[in-house]
Tab-separated table of C-alpha atoms and ligand atoms in Angstrom:
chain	number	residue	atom	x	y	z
A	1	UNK	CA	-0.769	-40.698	417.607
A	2	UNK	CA	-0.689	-43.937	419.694
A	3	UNK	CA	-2.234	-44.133	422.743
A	4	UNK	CA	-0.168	-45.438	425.464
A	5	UNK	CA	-3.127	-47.393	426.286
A	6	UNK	CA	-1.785	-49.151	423.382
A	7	UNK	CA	1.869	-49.414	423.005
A	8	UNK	CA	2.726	-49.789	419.613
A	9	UNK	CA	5.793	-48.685	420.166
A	10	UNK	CA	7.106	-51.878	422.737
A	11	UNK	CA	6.782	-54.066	419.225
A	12	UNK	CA	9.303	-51.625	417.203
A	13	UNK	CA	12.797	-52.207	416.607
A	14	UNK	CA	14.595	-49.107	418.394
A	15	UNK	CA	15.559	-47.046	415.372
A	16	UNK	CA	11.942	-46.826	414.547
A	17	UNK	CA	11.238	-46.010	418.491
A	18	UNK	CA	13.890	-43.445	417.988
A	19	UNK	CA	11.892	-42.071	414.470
A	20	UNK	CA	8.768	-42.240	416.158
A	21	UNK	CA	9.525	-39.721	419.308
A	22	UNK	CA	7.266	-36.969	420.062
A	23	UNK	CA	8.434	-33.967	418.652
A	24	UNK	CA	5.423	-31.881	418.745
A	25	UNK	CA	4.038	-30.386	422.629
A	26	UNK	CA	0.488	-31.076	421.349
A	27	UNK	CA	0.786	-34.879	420.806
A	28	UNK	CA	2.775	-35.582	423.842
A	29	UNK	CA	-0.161	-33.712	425.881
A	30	UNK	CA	-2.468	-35.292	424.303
A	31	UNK	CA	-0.190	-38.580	425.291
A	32	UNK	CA	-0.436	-37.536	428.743
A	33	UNK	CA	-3.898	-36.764	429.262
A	34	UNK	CA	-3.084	-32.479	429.562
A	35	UNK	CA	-4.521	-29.885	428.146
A	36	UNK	CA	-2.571	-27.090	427.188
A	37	UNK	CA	-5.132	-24.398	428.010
A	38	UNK	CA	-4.434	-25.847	431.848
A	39	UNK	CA	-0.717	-25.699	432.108
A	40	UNK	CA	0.374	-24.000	435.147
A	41	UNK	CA	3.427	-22.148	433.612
A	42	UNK	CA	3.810	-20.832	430.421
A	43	UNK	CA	5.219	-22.914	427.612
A	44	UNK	CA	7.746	-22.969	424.399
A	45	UNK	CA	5.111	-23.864	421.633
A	46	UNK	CA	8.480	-23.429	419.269
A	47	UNK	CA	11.451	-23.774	421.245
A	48	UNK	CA	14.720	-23.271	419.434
A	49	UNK	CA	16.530	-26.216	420.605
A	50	UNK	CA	13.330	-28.588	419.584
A	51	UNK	CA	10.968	-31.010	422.091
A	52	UNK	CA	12.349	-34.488	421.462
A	53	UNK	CA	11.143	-37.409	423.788
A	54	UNK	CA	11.002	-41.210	422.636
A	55	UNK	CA	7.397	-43.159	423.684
A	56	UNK	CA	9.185	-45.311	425.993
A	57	UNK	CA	10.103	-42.577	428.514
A	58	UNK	CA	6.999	-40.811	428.033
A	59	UNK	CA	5.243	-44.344	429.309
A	60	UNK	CA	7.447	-43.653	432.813
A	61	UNK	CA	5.469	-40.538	433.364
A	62	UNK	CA	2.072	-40.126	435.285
A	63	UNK	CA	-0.905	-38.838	433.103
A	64	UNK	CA	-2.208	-36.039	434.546
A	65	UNK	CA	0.741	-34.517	436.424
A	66	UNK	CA	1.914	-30.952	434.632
A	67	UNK	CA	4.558	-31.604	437.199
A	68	UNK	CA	5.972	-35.019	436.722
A	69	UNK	CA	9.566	-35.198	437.291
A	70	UNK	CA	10.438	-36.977	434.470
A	71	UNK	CA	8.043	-34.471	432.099
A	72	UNK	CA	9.755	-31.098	433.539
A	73	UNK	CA	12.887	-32.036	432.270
A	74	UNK	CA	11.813	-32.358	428.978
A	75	UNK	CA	8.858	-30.219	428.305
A	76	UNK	CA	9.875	-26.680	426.765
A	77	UNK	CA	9.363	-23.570	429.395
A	78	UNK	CA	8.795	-19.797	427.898
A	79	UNK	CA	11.201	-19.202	430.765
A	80	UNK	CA	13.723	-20.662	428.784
A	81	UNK	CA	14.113	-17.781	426.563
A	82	UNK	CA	14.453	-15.066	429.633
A	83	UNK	CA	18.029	-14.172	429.624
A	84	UNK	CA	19.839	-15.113	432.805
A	85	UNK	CA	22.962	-13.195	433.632
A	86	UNK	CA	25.929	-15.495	434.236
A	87	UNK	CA	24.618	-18.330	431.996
A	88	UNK	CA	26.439	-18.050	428.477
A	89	UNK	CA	25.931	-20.497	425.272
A	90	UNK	CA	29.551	-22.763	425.792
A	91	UNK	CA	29.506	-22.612	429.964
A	92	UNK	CA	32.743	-25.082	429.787
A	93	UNK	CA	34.215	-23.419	426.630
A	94	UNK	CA	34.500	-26.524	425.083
A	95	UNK	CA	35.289	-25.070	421.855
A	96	UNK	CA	38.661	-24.354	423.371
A	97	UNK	CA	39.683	-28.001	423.856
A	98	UNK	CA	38.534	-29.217	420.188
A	99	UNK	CA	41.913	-29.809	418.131
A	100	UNK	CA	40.064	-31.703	415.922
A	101	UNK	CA	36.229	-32.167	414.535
A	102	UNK	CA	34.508	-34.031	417.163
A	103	UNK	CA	37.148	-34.680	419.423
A	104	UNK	CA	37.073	-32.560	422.982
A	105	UNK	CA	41.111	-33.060	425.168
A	106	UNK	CA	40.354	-31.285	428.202
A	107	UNK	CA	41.239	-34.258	430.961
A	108	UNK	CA	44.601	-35.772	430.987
A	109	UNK	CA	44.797	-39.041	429.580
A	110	UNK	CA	41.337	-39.025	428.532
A	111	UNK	CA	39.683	-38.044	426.045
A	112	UNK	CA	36.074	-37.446	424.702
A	113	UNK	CA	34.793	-38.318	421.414
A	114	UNK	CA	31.637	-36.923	419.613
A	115	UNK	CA	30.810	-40.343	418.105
A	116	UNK	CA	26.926	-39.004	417.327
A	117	UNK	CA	25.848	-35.248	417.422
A	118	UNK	CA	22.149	-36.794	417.684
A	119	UNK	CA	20.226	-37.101	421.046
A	120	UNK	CA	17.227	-39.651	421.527
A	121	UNK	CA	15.925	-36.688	424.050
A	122	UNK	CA	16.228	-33.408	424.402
A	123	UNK	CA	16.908	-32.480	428.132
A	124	UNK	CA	15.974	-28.795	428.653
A	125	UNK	CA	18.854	-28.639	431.084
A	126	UNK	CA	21.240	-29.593	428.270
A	127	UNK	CA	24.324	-27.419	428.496
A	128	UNK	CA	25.733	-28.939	425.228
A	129	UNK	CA	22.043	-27.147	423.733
A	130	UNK	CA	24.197	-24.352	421.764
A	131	UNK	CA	27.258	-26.800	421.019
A	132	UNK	CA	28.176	-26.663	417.412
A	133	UNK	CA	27.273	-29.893	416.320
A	134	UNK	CA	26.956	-28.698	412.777
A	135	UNK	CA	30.644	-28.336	412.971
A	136	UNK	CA	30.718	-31.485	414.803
A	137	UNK	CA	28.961	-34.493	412.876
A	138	UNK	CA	32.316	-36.841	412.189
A	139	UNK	CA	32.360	-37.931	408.907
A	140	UNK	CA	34.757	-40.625	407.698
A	141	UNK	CA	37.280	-38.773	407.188
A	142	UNK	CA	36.990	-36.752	411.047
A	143	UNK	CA	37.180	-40.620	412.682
A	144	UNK	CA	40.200	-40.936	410.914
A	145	UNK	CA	41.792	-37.363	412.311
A	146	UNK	CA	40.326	-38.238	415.780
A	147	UNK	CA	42.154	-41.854	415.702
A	148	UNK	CA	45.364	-40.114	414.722
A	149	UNK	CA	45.271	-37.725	417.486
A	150	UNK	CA	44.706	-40.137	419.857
A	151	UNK	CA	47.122	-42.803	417.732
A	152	UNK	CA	49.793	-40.017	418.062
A	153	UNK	CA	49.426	-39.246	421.952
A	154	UNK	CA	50.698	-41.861	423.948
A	155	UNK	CA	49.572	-40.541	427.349
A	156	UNK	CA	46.062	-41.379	425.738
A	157	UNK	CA	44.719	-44.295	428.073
A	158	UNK	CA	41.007	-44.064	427.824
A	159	UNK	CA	38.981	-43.449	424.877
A	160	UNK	CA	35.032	-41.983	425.742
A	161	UNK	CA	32.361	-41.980	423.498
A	162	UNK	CA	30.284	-38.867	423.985
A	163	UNK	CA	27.934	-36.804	422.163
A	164	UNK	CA	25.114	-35.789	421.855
A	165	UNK	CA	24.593	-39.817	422.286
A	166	UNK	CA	27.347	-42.341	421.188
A	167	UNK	CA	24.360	-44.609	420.977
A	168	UNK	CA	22.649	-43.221	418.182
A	169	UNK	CA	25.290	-44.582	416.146
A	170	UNK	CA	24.009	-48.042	414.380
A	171	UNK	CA	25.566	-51.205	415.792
A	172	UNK	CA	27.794	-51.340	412.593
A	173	UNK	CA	29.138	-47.840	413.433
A	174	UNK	CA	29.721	-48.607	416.541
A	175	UNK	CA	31.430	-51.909	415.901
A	176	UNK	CA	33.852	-50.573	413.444
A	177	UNK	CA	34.873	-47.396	415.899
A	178	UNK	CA	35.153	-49.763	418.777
A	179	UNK	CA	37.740	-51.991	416.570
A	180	UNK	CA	39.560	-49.184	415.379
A	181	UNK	CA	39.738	-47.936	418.937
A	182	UNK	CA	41.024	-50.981	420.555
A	183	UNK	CA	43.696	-51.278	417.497
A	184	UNK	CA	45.670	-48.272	419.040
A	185	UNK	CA	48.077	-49.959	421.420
A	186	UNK	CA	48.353	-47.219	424.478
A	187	UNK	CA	43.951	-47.126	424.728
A	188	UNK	CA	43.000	-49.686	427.652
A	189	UNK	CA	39.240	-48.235	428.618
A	190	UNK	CA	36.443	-47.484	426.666
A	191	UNK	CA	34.131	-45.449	428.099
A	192	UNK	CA	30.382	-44.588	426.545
A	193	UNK	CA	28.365	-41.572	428.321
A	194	UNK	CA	24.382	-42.213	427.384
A	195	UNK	CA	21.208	-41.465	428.133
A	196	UNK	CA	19.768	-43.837	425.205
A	197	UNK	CA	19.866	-46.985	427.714
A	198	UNK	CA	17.732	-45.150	430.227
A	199	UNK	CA	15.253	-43.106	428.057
A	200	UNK	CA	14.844	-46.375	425.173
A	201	UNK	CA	16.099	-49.211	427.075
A	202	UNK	CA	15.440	-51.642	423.610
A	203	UNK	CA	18.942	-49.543	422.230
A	204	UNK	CA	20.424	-51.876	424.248
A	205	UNK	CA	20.277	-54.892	421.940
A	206	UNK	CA	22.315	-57.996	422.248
A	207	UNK	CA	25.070	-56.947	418.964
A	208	UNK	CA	24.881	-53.505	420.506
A	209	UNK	CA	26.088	-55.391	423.366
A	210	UNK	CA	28.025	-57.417	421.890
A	211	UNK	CA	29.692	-54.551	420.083
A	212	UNK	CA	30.500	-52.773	423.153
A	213	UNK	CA	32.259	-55.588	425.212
A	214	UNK	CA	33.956	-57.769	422.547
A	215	UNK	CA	36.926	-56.104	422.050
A	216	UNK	CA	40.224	-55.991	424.248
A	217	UNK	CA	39.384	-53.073	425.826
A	218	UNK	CA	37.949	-52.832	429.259
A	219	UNK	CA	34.615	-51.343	428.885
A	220	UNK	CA	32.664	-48.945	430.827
A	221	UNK	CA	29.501	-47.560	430.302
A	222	UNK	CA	27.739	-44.193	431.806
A	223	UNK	CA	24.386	-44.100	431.998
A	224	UNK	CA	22.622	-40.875	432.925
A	225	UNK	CA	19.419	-41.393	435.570
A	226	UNK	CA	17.769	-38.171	437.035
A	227	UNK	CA	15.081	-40.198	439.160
A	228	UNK	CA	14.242	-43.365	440.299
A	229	UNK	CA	10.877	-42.912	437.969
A	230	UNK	CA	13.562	-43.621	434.992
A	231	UNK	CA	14.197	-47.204	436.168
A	232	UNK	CA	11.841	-49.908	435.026
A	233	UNK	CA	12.157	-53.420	434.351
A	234	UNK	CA	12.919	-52.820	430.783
A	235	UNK	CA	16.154	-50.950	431.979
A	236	UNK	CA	16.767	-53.475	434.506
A	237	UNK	CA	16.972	-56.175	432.042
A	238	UNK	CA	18.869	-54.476	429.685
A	239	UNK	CA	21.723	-53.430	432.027
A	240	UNK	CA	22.060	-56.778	433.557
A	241	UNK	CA	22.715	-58.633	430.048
A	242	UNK	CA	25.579	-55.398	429.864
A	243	UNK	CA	26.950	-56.471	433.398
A	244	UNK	CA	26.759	-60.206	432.071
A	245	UNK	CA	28.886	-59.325	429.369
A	246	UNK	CA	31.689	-57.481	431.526
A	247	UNK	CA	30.555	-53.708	431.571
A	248	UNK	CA	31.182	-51.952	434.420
A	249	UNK	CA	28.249	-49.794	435.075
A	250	UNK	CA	28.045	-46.192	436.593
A	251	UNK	CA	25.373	-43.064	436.565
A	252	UNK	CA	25.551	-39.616	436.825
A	253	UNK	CA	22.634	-37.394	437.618
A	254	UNK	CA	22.252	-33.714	436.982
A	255	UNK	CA	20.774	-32.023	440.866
A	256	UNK	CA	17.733	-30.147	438.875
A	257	UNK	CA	14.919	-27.906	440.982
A	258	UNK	CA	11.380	-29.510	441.491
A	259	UNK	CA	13.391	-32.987	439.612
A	260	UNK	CA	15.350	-34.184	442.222
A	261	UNK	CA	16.091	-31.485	444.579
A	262	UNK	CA	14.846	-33.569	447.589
A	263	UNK	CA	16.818	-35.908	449.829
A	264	UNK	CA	14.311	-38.838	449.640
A	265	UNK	CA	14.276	-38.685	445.913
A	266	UNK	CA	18.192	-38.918	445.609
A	267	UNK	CA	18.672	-41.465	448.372
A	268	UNK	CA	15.837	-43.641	446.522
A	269	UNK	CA	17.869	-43.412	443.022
A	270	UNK	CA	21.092	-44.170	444.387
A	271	UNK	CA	19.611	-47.521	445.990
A	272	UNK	CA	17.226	-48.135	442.907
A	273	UNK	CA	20.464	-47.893	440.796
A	274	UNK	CA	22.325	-50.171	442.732
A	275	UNK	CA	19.476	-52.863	442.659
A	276	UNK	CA	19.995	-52.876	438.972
A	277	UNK	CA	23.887	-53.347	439.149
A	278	UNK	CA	24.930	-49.474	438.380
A	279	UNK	CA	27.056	-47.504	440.978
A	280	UNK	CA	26.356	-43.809	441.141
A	281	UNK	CA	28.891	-41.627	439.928
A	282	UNK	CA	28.622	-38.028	440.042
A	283	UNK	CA	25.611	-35.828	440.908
A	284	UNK	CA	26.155	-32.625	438.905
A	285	UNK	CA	25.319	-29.320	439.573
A	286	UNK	CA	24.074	-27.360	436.353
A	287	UNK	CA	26.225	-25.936	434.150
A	288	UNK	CA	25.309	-22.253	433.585
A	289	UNK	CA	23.859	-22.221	429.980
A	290	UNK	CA	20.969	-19.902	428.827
A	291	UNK	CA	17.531	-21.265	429.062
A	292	UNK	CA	18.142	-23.742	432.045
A	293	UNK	CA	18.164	-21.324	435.084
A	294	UNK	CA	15.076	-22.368	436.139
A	295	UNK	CA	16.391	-25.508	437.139
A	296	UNK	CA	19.632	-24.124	438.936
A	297	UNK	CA	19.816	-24.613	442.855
A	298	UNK	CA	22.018	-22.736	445.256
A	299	UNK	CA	25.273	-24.311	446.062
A	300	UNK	CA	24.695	-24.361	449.898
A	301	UNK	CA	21.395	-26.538	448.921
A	302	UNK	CA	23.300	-28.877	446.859
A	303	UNK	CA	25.941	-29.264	449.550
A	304	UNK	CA	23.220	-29.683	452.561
A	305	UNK	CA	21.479	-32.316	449.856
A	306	UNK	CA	24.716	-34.048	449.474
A	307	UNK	CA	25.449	-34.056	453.309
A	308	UNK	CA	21.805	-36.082	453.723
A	309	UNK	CA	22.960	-38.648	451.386
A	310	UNK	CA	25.900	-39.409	453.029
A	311	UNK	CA	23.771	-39.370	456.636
A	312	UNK	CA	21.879	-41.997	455.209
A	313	UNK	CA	23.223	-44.235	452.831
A	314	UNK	CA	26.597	-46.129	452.846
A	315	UNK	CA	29.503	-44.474	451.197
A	316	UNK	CA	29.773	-46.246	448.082
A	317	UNK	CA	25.863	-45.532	447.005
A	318	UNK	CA	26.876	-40.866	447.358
A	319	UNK	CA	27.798	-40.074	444.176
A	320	UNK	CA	30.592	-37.335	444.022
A	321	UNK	CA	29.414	-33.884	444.345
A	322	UNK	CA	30.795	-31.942	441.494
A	323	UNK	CA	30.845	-29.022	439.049
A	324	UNK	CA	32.569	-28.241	435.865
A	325	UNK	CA	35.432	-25.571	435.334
A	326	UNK	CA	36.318	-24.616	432.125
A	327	UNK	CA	39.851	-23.732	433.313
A	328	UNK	CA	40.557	-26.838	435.893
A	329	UNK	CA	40.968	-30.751	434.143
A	330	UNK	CA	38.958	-32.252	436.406
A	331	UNK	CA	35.522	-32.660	437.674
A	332	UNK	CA	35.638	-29.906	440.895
A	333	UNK	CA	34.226	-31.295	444.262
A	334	UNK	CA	31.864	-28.455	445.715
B	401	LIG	C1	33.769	-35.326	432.351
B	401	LIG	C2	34.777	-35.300	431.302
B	401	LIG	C3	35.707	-36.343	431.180
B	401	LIG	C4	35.723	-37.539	432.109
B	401	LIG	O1	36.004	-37.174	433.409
B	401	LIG	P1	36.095	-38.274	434.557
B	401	LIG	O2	36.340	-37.495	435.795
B	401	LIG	O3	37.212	-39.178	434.201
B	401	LIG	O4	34.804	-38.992	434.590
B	401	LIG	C5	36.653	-36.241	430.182
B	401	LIG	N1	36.703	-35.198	429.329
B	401	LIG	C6	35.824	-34.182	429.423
B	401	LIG	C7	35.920	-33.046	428.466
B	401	LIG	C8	34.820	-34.209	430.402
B	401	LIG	O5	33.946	-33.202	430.480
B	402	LIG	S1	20.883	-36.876	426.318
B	402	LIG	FE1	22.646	-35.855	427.270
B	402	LIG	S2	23.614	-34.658	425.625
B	402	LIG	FE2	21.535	-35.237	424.925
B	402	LIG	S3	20.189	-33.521	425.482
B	402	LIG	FE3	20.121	-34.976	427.196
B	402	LIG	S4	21.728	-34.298	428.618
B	402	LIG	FE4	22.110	-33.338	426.625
């Protein structure tokens, strides 16, 4: 175990980072200075969907605080396992819009690609936590089916790279789908959804970069940012090369209880993101999968929430206020 007294980790390329994440609750209490014996709600010691964080988020967390916002949304609850009525495994029945392995056409002229199954974290508000990703992992041969759908479909206008995390693909990977991508004539956006930028800003490297804006395509990247705790220098940096190189930047954040259920804390992220060049996007209320009711808040809070931000900050810094349906194409304004 490294103490973050010591970061080891800042001098390792970002696969190892992404190797070396705590996956065990002991050594990322020990990390943090808690003892176990003290925690003031019961934990998951062996949590079916596994604790996953890498160093360099755990570094944006404050020793000492069981209550961190940063640390509840990735340290394993025993209340995760209580059933919840109204919370299923698939809450937007994604397995219904999957023609092909790893592809998900829900949204018209859009679609979403499961480039990697893998996560660098494991958020324990995830709703994709049950998703089949066994059935999921594209091979070779799935690319190629994905590409024809979208080859064959000429409505098809935007491309996004999904998961799990598109960015736990290598930079080779990546590369190559991007080309192959940007060969079919009707695609004019990419679009990459990650968390990797904000929770191991070093994924970010320059051919990363470089493979994400040098094709024709126009190229727009997602990052997902709960609380302004997540934004450091490192991920300052890193997103202003991305700007440099043409990549329009946008956030979404998921509205999670005793995370970033307060006014203050949202208004503070949406003008922390803006200081580092990203526009906020949407601000999601949870989607209703088992083991993440403890995080849910009441619609009429979320809406009172959203009605502060736009008391206080200038339109363009409120994200949309939104919520999935598994029967409507689009995201639904609350
Ligand atoms: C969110 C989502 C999209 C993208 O929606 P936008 O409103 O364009 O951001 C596309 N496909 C699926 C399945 C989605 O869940
Ligand atoms: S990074 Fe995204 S897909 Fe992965 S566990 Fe977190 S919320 Fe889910």
């Amino acid at each position: 175990m490294i103490p973050l007294s010591q970061p080891q980790w800042q001098t390792e390329t970002w696969q190892q980072q992404l190797s070396g994440a705590f996956r065990s609750l002991d050594s990322l209490l020990a990390a943090l200075q808690l003892d176990r014996a003290q925690a003031p709600y019961p934990l998951d010691c062996e949590p079916g969907f596994p604790l996953r964080v890498p160093q360099a988020f755990v570094a944006r967390m404050e020793p000492g605080n069981w209550f961190d916002p940063l640390l509840l949304q990735v340290l394993p609850q025993a209340r995760e396992n209580e059933p919840s009525p109204g919370y299923s495994l698939d809450p937007l029945e994604e397995a219904r819009s999957n023609p092909v392995p790893g592809l998900i056409h829900k949204y018209r002229g859009r679609v979403l690609l499961i480039a990697s199954p893998a996560c660098a974290v494991h958020c324990r508000y995830c709703f994709r936590r049950h998703f089949p990703y066994e059935d999921n992992q594209p091979a070779r041969a799935d690319w190629q089916r994905a590409i024809d759908y979208i080859a064959a479909r000429e409505d098809i206008s935007e491309v996004i790279l999904s998961g799990g995390d598109p960015l736990a693909l290598n930079d080779q990977r990546l590369k190559e789908l991007v080309l192959t991508i940007s060969e079919i004539p009707h695609v004019e956006r990419l679009r990459v959804h990650s968390r990797l930028p904000v929770v191991l800003p070093d994924r970010l490297s320059s051919s990363c970069i470089a493979a994400l804006s040098e094709s024709r395509l126009q190229t727009v990247m997602v990052i997902h940012c709960n609380h302004p705790n997540e934004i450091d220098a490192d991920l300052a940096a890193r997103l202003g090369e991305l700007r440099q190189a043409g990549v329009t930047l946008l956030n979404q954040t998921v509205l999670l209880t005793a995370v970033n259920n307060q006014p203050d804390t949202l208004c503070r992220l949406s003008k922390k993101l803006f200081n580092v060049g990203v526009l906020p996007y949407y601000l999601h209320v949870l989607d209703r999968v088992q083991g993440s009711a403890h995080f849910e808040l009441s619609d009429d809070v979320a809406r009172a929430l959203h009605v502060q931000m736009m008391e206080t900050l200038p339109g363009y810094l409120v994200p949309k206020l939104v919520r999935e349906d598994p029967a409507i194409g689009y995201k639904v304004p609350l």
